[in-house]
Amino acid sequence: GAVVSQHPSRVICKSGTSVKIECRSLDFQATTMFWYRQFPKQSLMLMATSNEGSKATYEQGVEKDKFLINHASLTLSTLTVTSAHPEDSSFYICSARGASGRNYNEQFFGPGTRLTVL
Amino acid sequence: DAKTTQPPSMDCAEGRAANLPCNHSTISGNEYVYWYRQIHSQGPQYIIHGLKNNETNEMASLIITEDRKSSTLILPHATLRDTAVYYCIVRVARFGPGTRLSVLP
């Protein structure tokens, strides 16, 4: 299957700082990328959907000015958590989807980024 | 709205078949059924998917009822490493709570 990487895998930051998380599709062109947040013992919560070259679509309740998403190329999307606070501590996961074909709806997931805000 | 219903947890003895059910009674005609699993602190892993025919791969089998309102994921010989949360998805990118499968020695 296709490979999606995330960087960093873990990050610890001070309250008030911004953190950028990268999501890369290594061997295919990802026209759509999804960003999730997951709290302990809970399911994945979709934060936003981004299509290459256009603005991300945020889910209800997700602050677009706090969680900045950029999908400037077919292989890279970034999530920036601005002015992070302890309540933003979570496991952030990205996934990518290709352009077409039988597996159009299949998502390829990154390994996740553990964010801890002190 | 994940459009799926799964039991919150299940146990299975090591070496036995694990049968994980999923109800998706409002599935649309062109929506696929996808199964993923997530081992603690990792990204979800694709298992299998299908539209209306039963499917089998090296990991599992997927049985979809004729009316497509439910499906069952079958792990034929569960191992301890199959302990994970299993998600059934019909609406792209929308995850429900999933089933926490514990494979017991």
XYZ file of N, CA and C in Angstrom:
669
model
N 0.814 -1.204 0.000
C 0.000 0.000 0.000
C 0.848 1.254 0.000
N 0.197 2.377 -0.212
C 0.897 3.651 -0.257
C 1.385 4.042 1.135
N 2.432 4.861 1.157
C 3.070 5.244 2.413
C 2.856 6.721 2.688
N 2.437 7.007 3.906
C 2.273 8.379 4.363
C 3.130 8.565 5.608
N 3.902 9.635 5.606
C 4.750 9.903 6.768
C 4.283 11.170 7.465
N 4.602 11.260 8.742
C 4.328 12.456 9.518
C 5.584 12.853 10.273
N 5.762 14.165 10.398
C 6.910 14.655 11.147
C 6.519 15.912 11.898
N 6.849 16.028 13.161
C 7.580 15.038 13.964
C 6.644 13.951 14.494
N 7.191 12.932 15.075
C 6.360 11.893 15.686
C 5.921 12.311 17.088
N 6.781 13.101 17.732
C 6.437 13.618 19.054
C 6.927 15.047 19.150
N 6.166 15.878 19.826
C 6.607 17.253 20.060
C 6.052 17.714 21.402
N 6.947 18.370 22.142
C 6.567 18.986 23.415
C 6.843 20.466 23.281
N 5.875 21.295 23.610
C 6.090 22.731 23.473
C 5.483 23.459 24.654
N 5.866 24.704 24.779
C 5.329 25.539 25.854
C 4.017 26.175 25.414
N 3.186 26.446 26.366
C 1.915 27.085 26.075
C 2.143 28.430 25.391
N 1.384 28.687 24.342
C 1.503 29.940 23.631
C 2.335 29.873 22.370
N 3.083 28.806 22.198
C 3.890 28.657 20.991
C 3.088 27.970 19.901
N 3.632 28.023 18.678
C 2.974 27.367 17.537
C 3.764 26.136 17.133
N 3.059 25.158 16.678
C 3.680 23.892 16.294
C 3.205 23.505 14.901
N 4.144 23.111 14.048
C 3.790 22.685 12.699
C 4.015 21.191 12.557
N 3.030 20.510 11.992
C 3.110 19.068 11.747
C 3.024 18.848 10.239
N 3.944 18.065 9.714
C 3.973 17.783 8.278
C 3.425 16.397 7.981
N 2.717 16.306 6.875
C 2.177 15.032 6.406
C 2.570 14.885 4.944
N 3.279 13.811 4.635
C 3.756 13.599 3.270
C 3.303 12.251 2.720
N 2.839 12.295 1.468
C 2.588 11.039 0.759
C 3.856 10.733 -0.028
N 4.444 9.576 0.251
C 5.791 9.306 -0.250
C 5.813 8.710 -1.658
N 4.784 8.000 -2.041
C 4.859 7.299 -3.310
C 3.589 7.433 -4.139
N 2.785 8.445 -3.854
C 1.622 8.692 -4.690
C 1.214 10.146 -4.526
N 0.392 10.596 -5.427
C -0.072 11.973 -5.376
C -1.394 12.033 -4.620
N -1.381 12.769 -3.557
C -2.547 12.849 -2.676
C -3.354 14.103 -3.011
N -4.444 13.929 -3.699
C -5.258 15.095 -4.024
C -6.044 15.580 -2.810
N -6.301 14.672 -1.883
C -7.036 15.022 -0.680
C -6.303 14.501 0.538
N -6.213 15.355 1.550
C -5.635 14.922 2.818
C -6.613 15.258 3.936
N -6.632 14.405 4.924
C -7.516 14.584 6.069
C -6.677 14.718 7.340
N -7.126 15.586 8.224
C -6.463 15.740 9.512
C -7.431 15.351 10.624
N -6.911 14.543 11.544
C -7.689 14.055 12.669
C -7.006 14.403 13.979
N -7.829 14.430 15.008
C -7.331 14.558 16.373
C -7.925 13.404 17.164
N -7.119 12.840 18.035
C -7.594 11.699 18.820
C -7.176 11.851 20.266
N -8.146 11.871 21.161
C -7.884 11.921 22.591
C -7.862 10.493 23.120
N -7.249 10.297 24.286
C -7.113 8.941 24.836
C -8.438 8.207 24.918
N -8.415 6.958 24.479
C -9.560 6.057 24.525
C -10.762 6.550 23.708
N -10.510 7.460 22.781
C -11.582 7.930 21.912
C -11.245 7.620 20.459
N -12.253 7.778 19.616
C -12.064 7.528 18.190
C -11.387 8.722 17.520
N -11.091 8.555 16.257
C -10.514 9.655 15.483
C -11.609 10.676 15.178
N -11.305 11.933 15.434
C -12.244 13.005 15.136
C -11.703 13.806 13.959
N -12.481 13.833 12.892
C -12.054 14.576 11.712
C -12.052 16.070 12.006
N -10.915 16.706 11.729
C -10.804 18.143 11.940
C -11.068 18.907 10.643
N -10.445 18.436 9.568
C -10.561 19.164 8.320
C -10.162 18.286 7.152
N -10.653 18.695 5.998
C -10.325 18.032 4.734
C -9.667 19.064 3.839
N -8.540 18.706 3.265
C -7.888 19.666 2.382
C -7.645 19.047 1.016
N -7.935 19.828 0.003
C -7.655 19.441 -1.369
C -6.508 20.288 -1.886
N -5.625 19.675 -2.617
C -4.440 20.368 -3.111
C -4.810 21.630 -3.855
N -4.202 22.721 -3.436
C -4.392 23.984 -4.126
C -5.607 24.778 -3.708
N -6.384 24.274 -2.773
C -7.551 25.038 -2.330
C -7.610 25.073 -0.809
N -8.494 25.912 -0.307
C -8.611 26.070 1.138
C -9.212 24.820 1.770
N -8.793 24.564 2.991
C -9.307 23.398 3.706
C -10.748 23.622 4.141
N -11.471 22.530 4.231
C -12.831 22.557 4.756
C -12.793 22.025 6.171
N -13.179 22.870 7.122
C -13.101 22.502 8.523
C -14.433 21.932 9.022
N -14.318 20.996 9.931
C -15.515 20.438 10.554
C -16.074 21.441 11.566
N -17.342 21.281 11.837
C -18.001 22.170 12.781
C -17.313 22.093 14.134
N -17.048 23.259 14.698
C -16.424 23.307 16.006
C -14.913 23.372 15.980
N -14.303 23.233 14.829
C -12.848 23.322 14.713
C -12.482 24.730 14.260
N -11.641 25.410 15.043
C -11.287 26.789 14.746
C -10.246 26.850 13.634
N -10.628 27.407 12.510
C -9.708 27.438 11.371
C -8.535 28.384 11.595
N -8.708 29.390 12.449
C -7.601 30.302 12.721
C -6.614 29.721 13.717
N -7.028 28.701 14.419
C -6.139 28.060 15.382
C -5.413 26.876 14.750
N -6.094 26.169 13.902
C -5.526 25.002 13.231
C -5.402 25.335 11.744
N -4.221 25.851 11.388
C -3.984 26.277 10.021
C -3.524 25.102 9.172
N -4.205 24.892 8.070
C -3.869 23.782 7.191
C -3.475 24.313 5.834
N -2.343 23.817 5.366
C -1.854 24.172 4.051
C -1.605 22.908 3.243
N -2.109 22.876 2.016
C -1.927 21.699 1.158
C -1.439 22.218 -0.192
N -0.199 22.654 -0.185
C 0.332 23.370 -1.337
C 0.786 22.474 -2.469
N 1.025 21.204 -2.173
C 1.464 20.299 -3.232
C 0.748 18.968 -3.101
N 0.927 18.131 -4.097
C 0.247 16.838 -4.096
C 0.899 15.823 -3.163
N 1.973 16.216 -2.519
C 2.628 15.283 -1.612
C 2.818 15.830 -0.209
N 2.374 17.044 0.047
C 2.633 17.634 1.361
C 1.447 18.455 1.844
N 1.058 18.185 3.071
C 0.100 19.027 3.772
C 0.663 19.310 5.152
N 0.401 20.513 5.657
C 0.878 20.852 6.988
C -0.274 21.336 7.848
N -0.183 20.994 9.121
C -1.129 21.468 10.138
C -0.328 22.279 11.137
N -0.695 23.525 11.327
C -0.044 24.357 12.329
C -1.020 24.649 13.450
N -0.645 24.259 14.640
C -1.436 24.571 15.827
C -0.891 25.885 16.373
N -1.663 26.939 16.258
C -1.183 28.251 16.670
C -1.540 28.520 18.130
N -0.625 29.195 18.818
C -0.832 29.535 20.221
C -1.383 28.328 20.992
N -0.595 27.291 20.987
C -1.045 26.031 21.586
C -1.241 26.160 23.094
N -2.235 25.471 23.590
C -2.517 25.423 25.018
C -2.616 23.962 25.454
N -2.528 23.722 26.755
C -2.553 22.323 27.217
C -3.726 21.502 26.698
N -4.872 22.143 26.500
C -6.035 21.393 26.001
C -5.878 20.949 24.547
N -4.858 21.493 23.859
C -4.568 21.053 22.483
C -3.704 19.799 22.459
N -3.233 19.386 23.618
C -2.443 18.154 23.692
C -3.290 16.992 23.204
N -2.760 16.276 22.228
C -3.547 15.207 21.626
C -2.657 14.437 20.648
N -3.245 13.429 20.047
C -2.595 12.643 19.001
C -3.190 13.108 17.684
N -2.352 13.666 16.809
C -2.820 14.195 15.534
C -2.406 13.235 14.418
N -3.375 12.873 13.599
C -3.139 11.889 12.539
C -3.592 12.468 11.209
N -2.788 12.254 10.182
C -3.213 12.656 8.855
C -3.452 11.421 7.995
N -4.250 11.586 6.970
C -4.408 10.529 5.983
C -4.488 11.159 4.607
N -4.199 10.369 3.610
C -4.175 10.870 2.241
C -4.974 9.955 1.337
N -5.505 10.553 0.304
C -6.303 9.808 -0.657
C -5.885 10.216 -2.065
N -5.870 9.246 -2.977
C -5.474 9.530 -4.351
C -6.593 10.149 -5.156
N -6.351 10.281 -6.431
C -7.252 11.043 -7.290
C -8.449 10.267 -7.785
N -8.244 9.010 -8.092
C -9.350 8.278 -8.720
C -9.090 6.789 -8.649
N -9.980 6.039 -9.232
C -9.794 4.606 -9.308
C -10.631 3.861 -8.290
N -10.518 2.566 -8.339
C -11.309 1.693 -7.474
C -11.070 1.981 -6.018
N -9.857 2.375 -5.692
C -9.503 2.642 -4.304
C -9.597 4.109 -3.959
N -10.439 4.845 -4.679
C -10.533 6.286 -4.473
C -10.845 6.634 -3.033
N -11.704 5.840 -2.381
C -12.091 6.180 -1.029
C -11.159 5.602 0.028
N -10.160 4.863 -0.387
C -9.239 4.299 0.589
C -8.325 5.379 1.113
N -8.177 5.405 2.404
C -7.290 6.370 3.041
C -6.015 5.685 3.493
N -4.907 6.370 3.293
C -3.614 5.888 3.755
C -3.192 6.790 4.907
N -2.960 6.196 6.047
C -2.746 6.963 7.256
C -1.275 7.125 7.601
N -0.969 8.281 8.166
C 0.341 8.487 8.734
C 0.407 7.850 10.117
N 1.602 7.801 10.697
C 1.779 7.156 12.001
C 1.326 8.004 13.175
N 1.001 9.280 12.923
C 0.523 10.127 14.000
C 1.621 10.959 14.641
N 1.201 12.069 15.237
C 2.098 12.972 15.971
C 1.521 13.210 17.355
N 2.309 12.934 18.362
C 1.868 13.138 19.748
C 2.297 14.543 20.165
N 1.330 15.411 20.395
C 1.616 16.788 20.820
C 1.308 16.927 22.306
N 2.287 17.419 23.033
C 2.113 17.717 24.451
C 2.426 19.184 24.668
N 1.466 19.916 25.190
C 1.649 21.338 25.455
C 1.744 21.530 26.966
N 2.853 22.107 27.388
C 3.083 22.261 28.829
C 2.522 23.592 29.353
N -21.635 12.171 11.800
C -22.498 11.013 11.638
C -21.753 9.918 10.890
N -21.323 8.909 11.651
C -20.500 7.869 11.051
C -21.331 6.868 10.266
N -22.608 6.775 10.515
C -23.515 5.877 9.816
C -23.237 4.411 10.083
N -22.448 4.085 11.062
C -22.174 2.686 11.390
C -22.369 2.443 12.878
N -22.700 1.196 13.197
C -22.848 0.776 14.582
C -22.057 -0.503 14.790
N -21.196 -0.470 15.808
C -20.381 -1.633 16.134
C -20.444 -1.880 17.638
N -20.292 -3.137 18.068
C -20.218 -3.376 19.514
C -18.956 -2.717 20.067
N -19.033 -2.166 21.263
C -17.865 -1.439 21.795
C -16.664 -2.334 22.071
N -16.911 -3.590 22.434
C -15.777 -4.455 22.742
C -16.134 -5.916 22.491
N -15.091 -6.701 22.230
C -15.244 -8.141 22.040
C -13.977 -8.829 22.501
N -14.133 -10.045 22.958
C -12.991 -10.881 23.295
C -12.954 -12.067 22.337
N -11.754 -12.565 22.095
C -11.598 -13.731 21.237
C -10.404 -14.531 21.746
N -10.543 -15.844 21.731
C -9.433 -16.693 22.148
C -8.410 -16.788 21.022
N -7.157 -16.775 21.418
C -6.074 -16.891 20.444
C -6.250 -18.163 19.620
N -6.080 -18.026 18.295
C -6.203 -19.166 17.401
C -7.605 -19.387 16.873
N -8.583 -18.761 17.504
C -9.957 -18.886 17.033
C -10.279 -17.756 16.063
N -11.398 -17.925 15.359
C -11.828 -16.872 14.434
C -12.477 -15.738 15.213
N -12.155 -14.520 14.819
C -12.795 -13.338 15.393
C -13.767 -12.797 14.352
N -15.030 -12.668 14.749
C -16.071 -12.166 13.851
C -16.566 -10.831 14.388
N -16.266 -9.768 13.663
C -16.628 -8.428 14.118
C -17.760 -7.888 13.253
N -18.922 -7.628 13.877
C -20.060 -7.162 13.092
C -20.098 -5.639 12.963
N -20.791 -5.195 11.929
C -20.994 -3.758 11.715
C -22.349 -3.566 11.044
N -23.145 -2.693 11.612
C -24.413 -2.334 10.987
C -24.271 -1.012 10.257
N -24.723 -0.973 9.025
C -24.703 0.265 8.219
C -25.985 0.304 7.410
N -27.090 0.426 8.126
C -28.402 0.280 7.493
C -28.748 1.409 6.535
N -28.075 2.547 6.646
C -28.388 3.675 5.755
C -27.353 3.843 4.652
N -26.604 2.811 4.390
C -25.560 2.891 3.371
C -26.167 3.186 2.004
N -25.493 4.015 1.244
C -25.947 4.329 -0.111
C -25.406 3.301 -1.102
N -26.037 3.264 -2.263
C -25.694 2.235 -3.232
C -24.262 2.264 -3.713
N -23.644 3.430 -3.690
C -22.281 3.537 -4.203
C -21.238 3.654 -3.102
N -21.644 3.476 -1.862
C -20.703 3.579 -0.749
C -20.069 2.226 -0.457
N -18.752 2.240 -0.380
C -18.017 1.049 -0.029
C -17.993 0.879 1.490
N -17.770 -0.341 1.914
C -17.532 -0.646 3.325
C -16.033 -0.853 3.489
N -15.422 -0.052 4.329
C -13.994 -0.147 4.612
C -13.796 -0.562 6.069
N -12.784 -1.378 6.270
C -12.382 -1.752 7.622
C -10.932 -1.350 7.843
N -10.723 -0.714 8.995
C -9.377 -0.346 9.432
C -9.213 -0.837 10.864
N -7.975 -0.926 11.289
C -7.746 -1.184 12.702
C -6.637 -0.274 13.206
N -6.668 -0.034 14.503
C -5.695 0.856 15.103
C -5.141 0.193 16.348
N -3.860 -0.019 16.293
C -3.147 -0.518 17.459
C -2.700 0.702 18.250
N -2.651 0.559 19.538
C -2.428 1.682 20.447
C -1.316 2.613 19.979
N -1.673 3.918 19.910
C -0.704 4.976 19.599
C -0.088 4.856 18.206
N -0.802 4.238 17.286
C -0.348 4.198 15.910
C -1.446 4.723 15.001
N -1.114 5.022 13.759
C -2.124 5.392 12.785
C -2.930 4.169 12.372
N -4.174 4.368 11.956
C -4.991 3.239 11.509
C -4.355 2.494 10.336
N -4.637 1.216 10.283
C -4.116 0.342 9.237
C -5.282 -0.201 8.424
N -5.168 -0.113 7.120
C -6.198 -0.659 6.230
C -6.245 -2.177 6.350
N -7.457 -2.729 6.369
C -7.602 -4.183 6.394
C -8.196 -4.684 5.091
N -9.383 -4.198 4.756
C -10.100 -4.739 3.607
C -11.258 -3.812 3.276
N -11.772 -3.902 2.070
C -12.973 -3.162 1.735
C -13.781 -3.923 0.691
N -15.058 -3.541 0.575
C -15.923 -4.197 -0.399
C -17.138 -3.345 -0.706
N -17.786 -3.675 -1.801
C -18.998 -2.958 -2.200
C -20.232 -3.828 -1.952
N -20.287 -4.984 -2.580
C -21.407 -5.884 -2.331
C -21.011 -7.353 -2.333
N -19.891 -7.665 -2.940
C -19.420 -9.043 -2.924
C -18.549 -9.293 -1.706
N -18.507 -10.541 -1.282
C -17.593 -10.892 -0.197
C -16.158 -10.784 -0.700
N -15.275 -10.393 0.181
C -13.890 -10.189 -0.190
C -12.981 -10.924 0.793
N -11.837 -11.339 0.289
C -10.836 -11.987 1.146
C -9.463 -11.520 0.729
N -8.620 -11.266 1.703
C -7.208 -10.996 1.427
C -6.377 -11.721 2.475
N -5.111 -11.415 2.517
C -4.213 -12.140 3.406
C -4.475 -11.841 4.873
N -5.176 -10.783 5.143
C -5.433 -10.415 6.531
C -6.780 -10.911 7.039
N -7.803 -10.815 6.180
C -9.156 -11.038 6.683
C -10.120 -11.356 5.549
N -11.347 -11.672 5.958
C -12.450 -11.814 5.020
C -13.536 -10.831 5.402
N -14.256 -10.373 4.395
C -15.353 -9.442 4.613
C -16.607 -10.044 4.014
N -17.611 -10.196 4.860
C -18.896 -10.721 4.421
C -19.907 -9.589 4.483
N -20.517 -9.272 3.354
C -21.513 -8.203 3.273
C -22.865 -8.850 2.972
N -23.860 -8.501 3.762
C -25.184 -9.076 3.527
C -25.732 -8.615 2.185
N -26.687 -9.381 1.680
C -27.214 -9.089 0.352
C -27.873 -7.710 0.277
N -28.510 -7.298 1.376
C -29.129 -5.969 1.382
C -28.132 -4.863 1.729
N -26.907 -5.261 1.993
C -25.786 -4.348 2.295
C -25.986 -3.548 3.569
N -26.898 -3.936 4.413
C -27.138 -3.174 5.627
C -26.221 -3.580 6.767
N -25.487 -4.624 6.586
C -24.530 -5.015 7.620
C -23.395 -5.826 6.998
N -22.319 -5.907 7.735
C -21.180 -6.689 7.277
C -20.468 -7.290 8.482
N -19.621 -8.258 8.202
C -18.835 -8.907 9.245
C -17.401 -9.047 8.775
N -16.503 -8.595 9.609
C -15.074 -8.793 9.352
C -14.654 -10.062 10.071
N -13.971 -10.936 9.365
C -13.538 -12.195 9.956
C -12.012 -12.275 9.938
N -11.439 -12.407 11.122
C -10.019 -12.725 11.240
C -9.964 -14.222 11.505
N -9.512 -15.026 10.562
C -9.707 -16.476 10.656
C -8.981 -17.161 11.815
N -7.804 -16.686 12.137
C -7.047 -17.284 13.233
C -6.400 -16.154 14.036
N -7.152 -15.632 14.984
C -6.689 -14.442 15.703
C -5.421 -14.728 16.501
N -4.526 -13.759 16.488
C -3.318 -13.822 17.305
C -3.319 -12.658 18.283
N -2.412 -12.708 19.233
C -2.340 -11.630 20.231
C -2.081 -10.287 19.561
N -1.385 -10.306 18.433
C -1.078 -9.058 17.739
C -2.288 -8.458 17.036
N -3.384 -9.181 16.996
C -4.615 -8.640 16.421
C -5.407 -7.826 17.432
N -4.947 -7.767 18.655
C -5.607 -6.917 19.650
C -5.498 -5.464 19.202
N -6.654 -4.822 19.016
C -6.684 -3.473 18.443
C -8.127 -2.977 18.468
N -8.299 -1.721 18.057
C -9.642 -1.185 17.827
C -9.920 -1.291 16.336
N -11.052 -1.884 16.002
C -11.435 -2.124 14.608
C -12.565 -1.168 14.225
N -12.359 -0.480 13.115
C -13.326 0.499 12.641
C -13.927 0.065 11.314
N -15.236 0.160 11.253
C -15.986 -0.066 10.020
C -16.431 1.305 9.528
N -16.154 1.629 8.267
C -16.445 2.969 7.748
C -17.190 2.862 6.434
N -18.262 3.614 6.310
C -18.928 3.686 5.010
C -18.929 5.102 4.459
N -18.844 6.063 5.335
C -18.794 7.448 4.877
C -17.347 7.904 4.950
N -16.829 8.361 3.847
C -15.403 8.655 3.752
C -14.938 9.518 4.917
N -13.899 9.069 5.546
C -13.182 9.812 6.585
C -13.916 9.898 7.915
N -15.073 9.323 8.040
C -15.834 9.425 9.283
C -15.698 8.144 10.097
N -15.099 8.277 11.247
C -14.896 7.130 12.120
C -15.909 7.123 13.252
N -16.498 5.971 13.474
C -17.318 5.768 14.666
C -16.428 5.316 15.813
N -17.030 4.885 16.909
C -16.247 4.473 18.078
C -15.461 3.181 17.865
N -15.887 2.330 16.922
C -15.172 1.091 16.661
C -15.420 0.023 17.705
N -14.796 -1.134 17.478
C -14.853 -2.267 18.403
C -13.458 -2.539 18.932
N -13.334 -2.571 20.231
C -12.052 -2.910 20.848
C -11.983 -4.423 20.983
N -11.151 -5.042 20.143
C -10.995 -6.497 20.163
C -9.811 -6.870 21.043
N -10.075 -7.737 22.001
C -9.003 -8.268 22.849
C -8.840 -9.739 22.527
N -7.662 -10.124 22.065
C -7.364 -11.535 21.806
C -6.672 -12.073 23.040
N -7.259 -13.087 23.611
C -6.793 -13.608 24.891
C -6.018 -14.902 24.710
N -4.920 -15.070 25.468
C -4.118 -16.299 25.332
C -4.842 -17.507 25.885
